[in-house]
Short mmCIF file of C-alpha atoms in Angstrom, two decimals:
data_model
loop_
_atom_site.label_atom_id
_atom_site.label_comp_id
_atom_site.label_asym_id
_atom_site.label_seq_id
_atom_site.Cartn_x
_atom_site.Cartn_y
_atom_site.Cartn_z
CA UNK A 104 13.02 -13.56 19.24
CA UNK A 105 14.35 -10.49 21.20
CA UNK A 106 11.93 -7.40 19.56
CA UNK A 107 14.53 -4.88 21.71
CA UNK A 108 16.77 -2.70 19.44
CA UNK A 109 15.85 -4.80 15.70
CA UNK A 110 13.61 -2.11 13.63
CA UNK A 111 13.80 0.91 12.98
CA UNK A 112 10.92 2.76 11.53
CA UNK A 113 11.58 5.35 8.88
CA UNK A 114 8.32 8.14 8.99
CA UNK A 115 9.15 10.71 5.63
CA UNK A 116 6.31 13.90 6.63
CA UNK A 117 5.33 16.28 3.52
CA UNK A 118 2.42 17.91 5.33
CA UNK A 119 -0.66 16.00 6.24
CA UNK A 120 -0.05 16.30 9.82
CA UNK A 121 -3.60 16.16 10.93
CA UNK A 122 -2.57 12.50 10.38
CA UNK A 123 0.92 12.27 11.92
CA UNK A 124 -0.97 12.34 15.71
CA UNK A 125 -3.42 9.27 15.24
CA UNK A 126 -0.54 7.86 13.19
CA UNK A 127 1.70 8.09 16.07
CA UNK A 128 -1.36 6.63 18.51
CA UNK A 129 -1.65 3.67 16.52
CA UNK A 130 1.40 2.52 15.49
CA UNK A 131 3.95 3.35 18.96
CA UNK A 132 6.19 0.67 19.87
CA UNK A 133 8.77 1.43 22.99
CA UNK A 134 10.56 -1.55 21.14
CA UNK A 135 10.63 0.09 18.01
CA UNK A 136 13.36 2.67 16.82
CA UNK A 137 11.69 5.58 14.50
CA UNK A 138 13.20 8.35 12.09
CA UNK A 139 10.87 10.89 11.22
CA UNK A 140 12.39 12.86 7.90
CA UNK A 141 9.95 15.83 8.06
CA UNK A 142 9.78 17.75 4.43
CA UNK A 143 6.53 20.04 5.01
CA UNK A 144 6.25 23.37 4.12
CA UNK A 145 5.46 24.24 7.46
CA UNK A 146 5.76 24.07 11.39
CA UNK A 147 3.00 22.07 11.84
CA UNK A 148 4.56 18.49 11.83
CA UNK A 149 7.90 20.10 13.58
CA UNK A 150 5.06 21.17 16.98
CA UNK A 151 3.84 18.02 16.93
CA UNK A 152 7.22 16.17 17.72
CA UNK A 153 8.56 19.15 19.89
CA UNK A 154 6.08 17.61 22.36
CA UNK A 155 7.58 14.19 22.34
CA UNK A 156 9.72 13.13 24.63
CA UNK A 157 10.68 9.50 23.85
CA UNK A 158 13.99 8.61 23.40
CA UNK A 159 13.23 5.93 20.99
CA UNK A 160 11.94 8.48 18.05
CA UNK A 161 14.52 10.92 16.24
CA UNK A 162 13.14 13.85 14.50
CA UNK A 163 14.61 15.77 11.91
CA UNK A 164 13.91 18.69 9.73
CA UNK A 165 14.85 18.45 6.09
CA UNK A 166 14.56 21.06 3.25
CA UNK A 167 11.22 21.67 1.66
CA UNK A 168 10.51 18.30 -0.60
CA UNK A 169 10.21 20.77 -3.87
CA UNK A 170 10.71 18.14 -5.89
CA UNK A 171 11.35 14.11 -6.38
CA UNK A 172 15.45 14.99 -5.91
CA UNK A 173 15.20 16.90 -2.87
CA UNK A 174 12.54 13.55 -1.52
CA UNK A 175 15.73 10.95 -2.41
CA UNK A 176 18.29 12.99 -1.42
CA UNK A 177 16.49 13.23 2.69
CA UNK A 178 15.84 9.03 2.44
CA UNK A 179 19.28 8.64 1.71
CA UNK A 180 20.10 10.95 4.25
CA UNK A 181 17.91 9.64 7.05
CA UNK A 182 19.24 6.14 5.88
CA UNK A 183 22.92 6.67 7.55
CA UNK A 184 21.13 7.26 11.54
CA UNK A 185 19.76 3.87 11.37
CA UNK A 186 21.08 1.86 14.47
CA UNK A 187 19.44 -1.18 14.08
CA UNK A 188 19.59 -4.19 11.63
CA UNK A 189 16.00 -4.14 10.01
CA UNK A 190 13.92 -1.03 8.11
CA UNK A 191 10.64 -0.33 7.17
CA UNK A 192 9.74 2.93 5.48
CA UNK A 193 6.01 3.93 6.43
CA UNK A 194 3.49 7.00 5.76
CA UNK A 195 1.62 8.90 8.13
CA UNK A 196 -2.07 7.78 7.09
CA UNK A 197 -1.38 3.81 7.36
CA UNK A 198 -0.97 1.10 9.97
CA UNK A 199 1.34 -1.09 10.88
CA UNK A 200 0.76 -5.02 11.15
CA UNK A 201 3.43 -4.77 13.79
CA UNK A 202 3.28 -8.70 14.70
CA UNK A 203 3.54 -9.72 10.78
CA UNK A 204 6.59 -7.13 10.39
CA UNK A 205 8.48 -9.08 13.01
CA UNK A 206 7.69 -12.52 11.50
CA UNK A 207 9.28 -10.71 8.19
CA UNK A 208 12.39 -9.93 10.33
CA UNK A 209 12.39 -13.62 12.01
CA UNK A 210 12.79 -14.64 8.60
CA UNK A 211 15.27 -12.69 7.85
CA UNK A 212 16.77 -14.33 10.76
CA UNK A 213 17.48 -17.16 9.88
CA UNK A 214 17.63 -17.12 6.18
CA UNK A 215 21.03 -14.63 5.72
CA UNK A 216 20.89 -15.21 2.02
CA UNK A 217 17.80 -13.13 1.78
CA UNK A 218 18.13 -9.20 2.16
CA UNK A 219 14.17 -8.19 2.12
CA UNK A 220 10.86 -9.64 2.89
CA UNK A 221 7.29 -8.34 3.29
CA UNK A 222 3.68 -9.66 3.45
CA UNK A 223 0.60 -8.70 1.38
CA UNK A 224 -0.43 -5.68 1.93
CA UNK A 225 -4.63 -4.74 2.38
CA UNK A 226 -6.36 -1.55 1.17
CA UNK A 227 -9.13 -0.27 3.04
CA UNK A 228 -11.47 2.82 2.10
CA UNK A 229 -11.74 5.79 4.18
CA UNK A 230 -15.00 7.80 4.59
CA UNK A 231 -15.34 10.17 7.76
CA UNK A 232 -13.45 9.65 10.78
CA UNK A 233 -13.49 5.42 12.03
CA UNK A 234 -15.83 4.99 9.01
CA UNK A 235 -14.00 2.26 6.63
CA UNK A 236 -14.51 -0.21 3.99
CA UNK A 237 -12.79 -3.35 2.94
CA UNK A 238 -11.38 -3.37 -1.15
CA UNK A 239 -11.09 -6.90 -2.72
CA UNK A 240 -6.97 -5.23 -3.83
CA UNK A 241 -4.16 -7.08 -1.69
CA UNK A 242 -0.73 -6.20 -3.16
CA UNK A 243 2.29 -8.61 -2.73
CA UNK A 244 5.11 -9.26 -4.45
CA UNK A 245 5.27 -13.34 -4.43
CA UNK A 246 6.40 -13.66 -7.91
CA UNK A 247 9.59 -11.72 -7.28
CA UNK A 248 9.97 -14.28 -4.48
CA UNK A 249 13.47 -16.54 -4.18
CA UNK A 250 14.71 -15.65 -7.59
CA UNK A 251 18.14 -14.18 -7.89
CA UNK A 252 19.02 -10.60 -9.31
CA UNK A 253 18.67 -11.32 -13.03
CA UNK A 254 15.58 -14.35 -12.69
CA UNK A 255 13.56 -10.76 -10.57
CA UNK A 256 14.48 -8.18 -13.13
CA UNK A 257 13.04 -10.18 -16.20
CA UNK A 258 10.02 -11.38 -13.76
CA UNK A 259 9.47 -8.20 -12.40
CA UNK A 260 9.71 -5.94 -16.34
CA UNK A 261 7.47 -8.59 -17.92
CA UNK A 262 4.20 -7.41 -19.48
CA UNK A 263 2.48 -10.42 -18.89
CA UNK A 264 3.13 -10.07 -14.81
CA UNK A 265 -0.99 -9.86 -13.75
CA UNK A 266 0.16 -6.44 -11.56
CA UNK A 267 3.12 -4.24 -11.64
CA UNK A 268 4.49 -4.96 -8.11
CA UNK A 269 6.64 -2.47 -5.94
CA UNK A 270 8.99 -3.53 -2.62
CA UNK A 271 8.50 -0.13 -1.48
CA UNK A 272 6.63 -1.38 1.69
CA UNK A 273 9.16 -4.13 2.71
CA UNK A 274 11.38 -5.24 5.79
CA UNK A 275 15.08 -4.50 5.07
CA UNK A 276 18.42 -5.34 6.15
CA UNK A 277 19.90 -1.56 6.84
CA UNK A 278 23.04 -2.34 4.78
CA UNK A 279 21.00 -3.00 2.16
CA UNK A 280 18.40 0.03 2.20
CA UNK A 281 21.16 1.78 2.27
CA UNK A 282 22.96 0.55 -0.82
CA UNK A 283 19.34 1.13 -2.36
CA UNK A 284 19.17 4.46 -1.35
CA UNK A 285 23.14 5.17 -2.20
CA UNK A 286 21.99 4.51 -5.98
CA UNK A 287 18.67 6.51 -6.02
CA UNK A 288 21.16 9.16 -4.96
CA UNK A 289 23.87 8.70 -7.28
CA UNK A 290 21.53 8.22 -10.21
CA UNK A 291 19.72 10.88 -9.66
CA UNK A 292 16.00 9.77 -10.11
CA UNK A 293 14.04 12.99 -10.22
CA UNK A 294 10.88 11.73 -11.12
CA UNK A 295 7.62 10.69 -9.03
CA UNK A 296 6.47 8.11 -11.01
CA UNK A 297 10.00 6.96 -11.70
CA UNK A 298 10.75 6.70 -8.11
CA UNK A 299 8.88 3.21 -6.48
CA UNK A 300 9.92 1.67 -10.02
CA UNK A 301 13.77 2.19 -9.62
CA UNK A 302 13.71 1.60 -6.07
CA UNK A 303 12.43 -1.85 -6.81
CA UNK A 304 14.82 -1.94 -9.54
CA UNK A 305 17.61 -1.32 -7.58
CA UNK A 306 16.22 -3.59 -5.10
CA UNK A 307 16.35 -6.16 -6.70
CA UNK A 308 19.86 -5.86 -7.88
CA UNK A 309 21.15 -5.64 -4.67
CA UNK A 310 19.05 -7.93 -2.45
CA UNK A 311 17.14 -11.08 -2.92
CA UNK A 312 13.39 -11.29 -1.73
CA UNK A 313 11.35 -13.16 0.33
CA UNK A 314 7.10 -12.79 0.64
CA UNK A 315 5.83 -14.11 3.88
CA UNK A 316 1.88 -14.98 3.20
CA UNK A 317 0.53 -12.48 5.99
CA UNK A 318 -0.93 -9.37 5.69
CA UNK A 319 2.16 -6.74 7.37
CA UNK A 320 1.10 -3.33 6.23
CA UNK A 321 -2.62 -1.71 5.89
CA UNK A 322 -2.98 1.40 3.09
CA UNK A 323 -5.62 3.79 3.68
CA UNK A 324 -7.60 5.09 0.83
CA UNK A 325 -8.05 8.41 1.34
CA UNK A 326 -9.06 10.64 -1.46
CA UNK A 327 -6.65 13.96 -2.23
CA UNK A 328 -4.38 13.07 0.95
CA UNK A 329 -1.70 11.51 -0.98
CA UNK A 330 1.39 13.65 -2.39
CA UNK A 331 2.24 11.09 -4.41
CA UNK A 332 -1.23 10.37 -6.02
CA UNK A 333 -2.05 13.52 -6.68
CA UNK A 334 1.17 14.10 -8.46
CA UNK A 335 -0.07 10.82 -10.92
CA UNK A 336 -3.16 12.59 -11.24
CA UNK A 337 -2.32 15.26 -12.41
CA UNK A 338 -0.26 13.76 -15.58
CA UNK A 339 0.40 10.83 -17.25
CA UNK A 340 2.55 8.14 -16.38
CA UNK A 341 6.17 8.03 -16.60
CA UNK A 342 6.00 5.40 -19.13
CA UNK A 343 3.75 6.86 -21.23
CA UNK A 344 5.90 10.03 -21.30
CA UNK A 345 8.70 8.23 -22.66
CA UNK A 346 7.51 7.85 -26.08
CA UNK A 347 6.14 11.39 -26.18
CA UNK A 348 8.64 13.47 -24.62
CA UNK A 349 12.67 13.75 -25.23
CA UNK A 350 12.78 14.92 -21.86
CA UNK A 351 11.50 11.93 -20.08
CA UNK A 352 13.13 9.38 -22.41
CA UNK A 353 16.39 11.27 -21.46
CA UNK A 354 15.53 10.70 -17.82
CA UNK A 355 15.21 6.82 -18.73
CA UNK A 356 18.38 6.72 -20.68
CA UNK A 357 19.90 8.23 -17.55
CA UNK A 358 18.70 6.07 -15.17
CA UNK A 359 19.05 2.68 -17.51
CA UNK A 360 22.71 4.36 -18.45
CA UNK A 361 23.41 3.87 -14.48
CA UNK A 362 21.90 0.37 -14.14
CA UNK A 363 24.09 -0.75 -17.09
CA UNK A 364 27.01 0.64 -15.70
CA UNK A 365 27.07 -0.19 -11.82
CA UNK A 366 25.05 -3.59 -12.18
CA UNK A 367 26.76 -5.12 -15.75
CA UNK A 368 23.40 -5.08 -16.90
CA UNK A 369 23.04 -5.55 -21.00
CA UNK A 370 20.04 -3.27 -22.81
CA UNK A 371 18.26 -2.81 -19.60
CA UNK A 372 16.52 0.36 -21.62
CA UNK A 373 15.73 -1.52 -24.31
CA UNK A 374 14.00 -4.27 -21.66
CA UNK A 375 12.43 -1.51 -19.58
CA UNK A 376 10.56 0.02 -22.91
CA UNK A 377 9.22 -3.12 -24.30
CA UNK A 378 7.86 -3.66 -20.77
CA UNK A 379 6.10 0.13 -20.78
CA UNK A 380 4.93 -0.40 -24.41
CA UNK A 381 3.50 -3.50 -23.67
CA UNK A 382 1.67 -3.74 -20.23
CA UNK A 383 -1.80 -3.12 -19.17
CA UNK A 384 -2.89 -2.97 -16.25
CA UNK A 385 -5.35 -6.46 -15.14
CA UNK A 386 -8.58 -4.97 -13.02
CA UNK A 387 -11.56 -6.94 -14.71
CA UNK A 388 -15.50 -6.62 -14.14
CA UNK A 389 -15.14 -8.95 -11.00
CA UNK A 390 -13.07 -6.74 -9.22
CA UNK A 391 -14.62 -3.81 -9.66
CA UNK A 392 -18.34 -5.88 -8.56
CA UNK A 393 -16.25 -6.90 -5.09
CA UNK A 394 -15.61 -3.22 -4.70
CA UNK A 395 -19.22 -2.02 -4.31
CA UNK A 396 -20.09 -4.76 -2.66
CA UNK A 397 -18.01 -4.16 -0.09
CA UNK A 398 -18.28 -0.34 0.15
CA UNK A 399 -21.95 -1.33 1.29
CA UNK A 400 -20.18 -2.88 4.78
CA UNK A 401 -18.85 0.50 6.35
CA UNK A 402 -17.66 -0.49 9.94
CA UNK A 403 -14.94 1.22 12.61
CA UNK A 404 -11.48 0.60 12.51
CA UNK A 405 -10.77 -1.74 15.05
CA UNK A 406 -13.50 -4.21 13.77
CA UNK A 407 -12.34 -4.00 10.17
CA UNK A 408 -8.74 -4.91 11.32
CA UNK A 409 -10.04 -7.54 13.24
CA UNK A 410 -11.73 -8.89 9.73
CA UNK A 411 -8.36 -8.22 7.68
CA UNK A 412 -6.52 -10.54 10.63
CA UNK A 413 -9.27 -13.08 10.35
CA UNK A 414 -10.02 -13.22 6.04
CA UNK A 415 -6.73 -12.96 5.00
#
């Protein structure tokens, strides 16, 4: 398969640009098309790309992200200068499994009936600089796998699902990351811990899924560099809100009000809060054994890539 002119990488910057450099180093493909949406407070991100000159990478500066709006009004934004057929929406402190991403788009390929696809993605724990650990959490999305729009949505809001899953980190068709993005918009999701659930939603209304049993995208654990973690850190979860707050169940009437309508979708709300009343999150003892077990091996990057590509 011809790599030339297929992906383009989508690079959303609140701050954190101590990472954006290394990120940058790591994960540079002359084959690759990026978009970097930058929504930092400051400069800092803006100096960095000033000193790029590679025609393949497109920055732009956006309006302070103040607020979950302002973040899904610059993705749906960015979304319209994609020039290629595939997208992948990264951050700036993870890698790229750039060989597995193009098996997800040779997939895609040859398969036109499916819209998205992505791997299992690995978590590995940060300590000082090219000082990591492995975590026994892989995230994928398999069960949402081959089922059509309404077979995903009752999968996908089921309590007895072992993890709540997310798409967030998947290979799209353009067309349809854009249609995804075109409804965040329009139905105005202005929460954070709203926002990876509706995408998905919306997702899955509009595309059908394919997982690809690779590992295609590596998370970094880092503690306190995450916007969005510290933001679910500092309060409790959307779906705890809802049955505590008329503000927050207003926000899911909203956004259920707008899957109803566009998608012909019957009592999605009423689906969405037996879901939130009902799951728990599945992390037993074993996991949490296979974590400090494995925060005793602390190795450099390249060699703990090298074990990902090998275990898993």
């Amino acid at each position: 398969m011809n790599s030339i002119n297929k992906l383009t990488i989508i690079l959303p910057l609140f701050g954190r640009e101590n990472y954006t450099q290394n990120w940058l180093s790591d994960n540079y493909y002359k084959y690759v098309n990026y978009l970097v949406a930058d929504g930092g407070k400051n400069d800092n991100n803006q100096l960095i790309f000033n000193d790029i000159k590679r025609t393949n990478i497109k920055y732009i500066r956006y309006p302070v992200d103040k607020d979950c709006k302002t973040f899904v009004k610059k993705i749906f934004d960015v979304s319209k200068y994609i020039k290629t057929p595939y997208v992948f929406l990264a951050d700036n402190d993870d890698i790229l499994n750039i060989k597995n991403i193009f098996d997800c788009i040779k997939y895609l390929e040859f398969n036109r009936s499916y819209q998205l696809a992505s791997g299992k993605i690995a978590y590995i724990k940060y300590y000082k600089i090219d000082t990591y650990s492995l975590t026994p959490y892989l995230h994928s999305s398999r069960e949402l796998s081959n089922l059509n729009f309404k077979e995903s949505i009752k999968v996908y809001l089921s309590p007895t699902l072992k993890n709540n899953k997310y798409l967030w980190y998947s290979v799209y068709r353009t067309e349809i990351f854009q249609k995804v993005w075109e409804n965040m918009f329009k139905a105005e999701i202005d929460d954070w811990h709203l926002l990876e659930r509706s995408q998905t939603v919306f997702t899955l209304f509009e595309g059908k899924f394919k997982f690809i049993n690779n590992i295609h995208y590596i998370r970094r654990v880092i503690k306190g560099s995450s916007h969005a973690e510290n933001i679910a850190k500092s309060s409790n979860h959307f779906d705890i809100k809802i049955f505590k707050d008329k503000i927050f169940y207003k926000k899911l009437m909203n956004f259920s009000k707008y899957v109803e309508s566009k998608f012909k979708y019957q009592n999605f709300h009423t689906d969405y809060i037996y879901f939130a009343k009902n799951f728990k999150s599945k992390v037993g003892f074993i996991y949490y054994m296979k974590l400090i077990i494995l925060r005793v091996f602390k190795m450099r990057l390249k060699y703990i890539l090298n074990l990902i590509n090998i275990l898993y």
